Amino acid sequence: MQEETETKRCPLWIKIVLALSLALNLCIAGLVAGFVLRGGPMAGRAPAMGYAMPYVLALPRELRRDVFKAVRNDDSLPDRRARREEYRDMIKALKVTPFDAAAVEAVLLRQGDGVSRVQTASQAAWLEAVSGLSDEERAAYTDRIQDALNRNDRPKKGRN
């Protein structure tokens, strides 16, 4: 006597779902691998380094904190709430029909004034911190600035 064994087959729809899932996973893995191998979204483009960044980043950690704290605690500067309000004002001005360029310009001027005041306060705090350095500390500090600038000037891999 032969025993008949019944083998259950996997339904076709499960095979299709598994194949699609595998294909999607391979696509995502390929995208991630390509992203990593190319160097990320900024590959070939150096980030914009503002004028102050090399100066600030080269400061010793405690002085850098002092500069940021001085600016953060300056009540005469626009706070986060005030900056958000300016953005809301800009959105309102941009939505007006017909377009009122003068209203948009007024918001830009107020935002520019806020940026200028923050920059002035930041420069004053930075100058105070640097003024307190000894000659040797200032020499080491300028070496760190130069190192930061040299790192930014080096050609990046894959850039011509």
Short mmCIF file of C-alpha atoms in Angstrom, two decimals:
data_model
loop_
_atom_site.label_atom_id
_atom_site.label_comp_id
_atom_site.label_asym_id
_atom_site.label_seq_id
_atom_site.Cartn_x
_atom_site.Cartn_y
_atom_site.Cartn_z
CA MET A 1 0.00 0.00 0.00
CA GLN A 2 1.15 3.36 -0.89
CA GLU A 3 0.42 6.20 1.37
CA GLU A 4 -0.61 9.30 -0.38
CA THR A 5 0.84 12.40 1.13
CA GLU A 6 -0.74 15.66 0.38
CA THR A 7 1.63 18.54 -0.10
CA LYS A 8 0.18 21.95 0.37
CA ARG A 9 1.33 24.53 -2.12
CA CYS A 10 1.80 28.16 -1.32
CA PRO A 11 -0.90 30.31 -2.92
CA LEU A 12 0.20 32.34 -5.92
CA TRP A 13 -0.70 35.67 -4.35
CA ILE A 14 1.73 35.04 -1.46
CA LYS A 15 4.53 34.32 -3.93
CA ILE A 16 3.77 37.57 -5.76
CA VAL A 17 3.73 39.60 -2.52
CA LEU A 18 7.04 38.06 -1.42
CA ALA A 19 8.64 38.76 -4.81
CA LEU A 20 7.46 42.38 -4.75
CA SER A 21 8.71 42.79 -1.19
CA LEU A 22 12.11 41.41 -2.16
CA ALA A 23 12.29 43.70 -5.20
CA LEU A 24 11.38 46.74 -3.09
CA ASN A 25 13.98 45.84 -0.45
CA LEU A 26 16.66 45.45 -3.13
CA CYS A 27 15.73 48.84 -4.62
CA ILE A 28 16.01 50.51 -1.23
CA ALA A 29 19.30 48.77 -0.49
CA GLY A 30 20.62 49.92 -3.87
CA LEU A 31 19.57 53.50 -3.23
CA VAL A 32 21.17 53.52 0.21
CA ALA A 33 24.38 51.96 -1.11
CA GLY A 34 24.56 54.49 -3.96
CA PHE A 35 23.91 57.33 -1.56
CA VAL A 36 26.68 56.17 0.77
CA LEU A 37 29.18 55.50 -2.01
CA ARG A 38 28.58 58.92 -3.59
CA GLY A 39 29.13 60.67 -0.27
CA GLY A 40 25.60 61.76 0.57
CA PRO A 41 23.47 64.65 -0.65
CA MET A 42 26.28 67.20 -0.43
CA ALA A 43 28.78 65.15 -2.41
CA GLY A 44 30.93 67.43 -4.49
CA ARG A 45 29.59 70.55 -2.78
CA ALA A 46 31.25 72.09 0.22
CA PRO A 47 28.82 73.48 2.76
CA ALA A 48 28.62 77.23 2.82
CA MET A 49 30.92 78.34 5.59
CA GLY A 50 29.94 81.78 6.79
CA TYR A 51 32.59 84.31 7.61
CA ALA A 52 32.27 83.74 11.34
CA MET A 53 32.26 79.94 11.41
CA PRO A 54 36.04 79.36 11.27
CA TYR A 55 36.50 81.95 14.03
CA VAL A 56 33.84 80.45 16.27
CA LEU A 57 34.70 76.80 15.68
CA ALA A 58 38.38 77.43 16.43
CA LEU A 59 37.61 78.93 19.86
CA PRO A 60 38.24 76.74 22.89
CA ARG A 61 35.04 75.00 23.93
CA GLU A 62 34.42 77.13 27.05
CA LEU A 63 34.91 80.40 25.16
CA ARG A 64 32.65 79.21 22.35
CA ARG A 65 29.96 78.49 24.94
CA ASP A 66 30.45 81.93 26.48
CA VAL A 67 30.02 83.64 23.09
CA PHE A 68 26.83 81.70 22.32
CA LYS A 69 25.49 82.32 25.83
CA ALA A 70 26.12 86.07 25.57
CA VAL A 71 24.18 86.25 22.33
CA ARG A 72 21.41 83.96 23.56
CA ASN A 73 20.93 86.03 26.74
CA ASP A 74 20.86 89.41 24.97
CA ASP A 75 17.28 90.62 25.47
CA SER A 76 17.66 93.34 22.83
CA LEU A 77 17.90 90.71 20.08
CA PRO A 78 14.89 89.13 18.38
CA ASP A 79 13.94 85.87 20.05
CA ARG A 80 12.50 82.79 18.41
CA ARG A 81 8.94 84.04 18.85
CA ALA A 82 9.74 87.35 17.14
CA ARG A 83 11.47 85.59 14.25
CA ARG A 84 8.48 83.28 13.76
CA GLU A 85 6.17 86.29 13.74
CA GLU A 86 8.27 87.85 10.97
CA TYR A 87 7.90 84.64 8.94
CA ARG A 88 4.13 84.75 9.49
CA ASP A 89 4.13 88.37 8.33
CA MET A 90 6.04 87.36 5.20
CA ILE A 91 3.58 84.57 4.43
CA LYS A 92 0.67 87.01 4.82
CA ALA A 93 2.40 89.56 2.58
CA LEU A 94 3.11 86.95 -0.10
CA LYS A 95 -0.52 85.80 -0.14
CA VAL A 96 -1.94 89.27 -0.77
CA THR A 97 -3.51 89.76 -4.18
CA PRO A 98 -2.50 91.86 -5.96
CA PHE A 99 1.10 91.34 -4.89
CA ASP A 100 2.46 94.20 -2.78
CA ALA A 101 6.24 94.29 -3.23
CA ALA A 102 6.57 97.14 -0.71
CA ALA A 103 4.98 95.03 2.06
CA VAL A 104 7.31 92.11 1.28
CA GLU A 105 10.29 94.45 1.22
CA ALA A 106 9.29 95.87 4.62
CA VAL A 107 9.34 92.38 6.15
CA LEU A 108 12.72 91.68 4.51
CA LEU A 109 14.11 94.92 5.94
CA ARG A 110 12.90 94.03 9.45
CA GLN A 111 14.39 90.53 9.15
CA GLY A 112 17.65 92.00 7.85
CA ASP A 113 17.77 94.42 10.77
CA GLY A 114 17.33 91.50 13.19
CA VAL A 115 20.14 89.56 11.50
CA SER A 116 22.38 92.62 11.62
CA ARG A 117 21.73 93.12 15.33
CA VAL A 118 22.51 89.45 16.06
CA GLN A 119 25.71 89.71 14.01
CA THR A 120 26.80 92.86 15.86
CA ALA A 121 26.16 91.25 19.25
CA SER A 122 27.96 88.06 18.16
CA GLN A 123 30.98 89.99 16.97
CA ALA A 124 31.15 91.94 20.22
CA ALA A 125 30.96 88.74 22.29
CA TRP A 126 33.61 87.09 20.09
CA LEU A 127 35.93 90.11 20.32
CA GLU A 128 35.59 90.14 24.10
CA ALA A 129 36.49 86.42 24.23
CA VAL A 130 39.51 86.83 21.92
CA SER A 131 40.69 89.94 23.78
CA GLY A 132 41.02 87.82 26.91
CA LEU A 133 43.44 85.38 25.28
CA SER A 134 47.13 85.50 26.06
CA ASP A 135 49.60 85.91 23.19
CA GLU A 136 50.31 82.16 23.22
CA GLU A 137 46.61 81.25 23.32
CA ARG A 138 45.88 83.67 20.49
CA ALA A 139 48.70 82.16 18.40
CA ALA A 140 47.29 78.66 18.95
CA TYR A 141 43.83 80.00 18.15
CA THR A 142 44.97 81.48 14.82
CA ASP A 143 46.63 78.14 13.98
CA ARG A 144 43.27 76.41 14.54
CA ILE A 145 41.55 78.97 12.27
CA GLN A 146 44.15 78.33 9.58
CA ASP A 147 43.71 74.57 9.95
CA ALA A 148 39.93 74.95 9.54
CA LEU A 149 40.41 77.04 6.41
CA ASN A 150 42.94 74.58 4.99
CA ARG A 151 40.51 71.68 5.56
CA ASN A 152 37.85 73.57 3.62
CA ASP A 153 40.25 74.39 0.77
CA ARG A 154 41.26 70.78 0.11
CA PRO A 155 39.69 69.29 -3.01
CA LYS A 156 37.02 66.80 -2.15
CA LYS A 157 37.11 63.27 -3.52
CA GLY A 158 35.37 63.16 -6.87
CA ARG A 159 35.54 66.94 -7.44
CA ASN A 160 37.54 68.40 -10.25
#
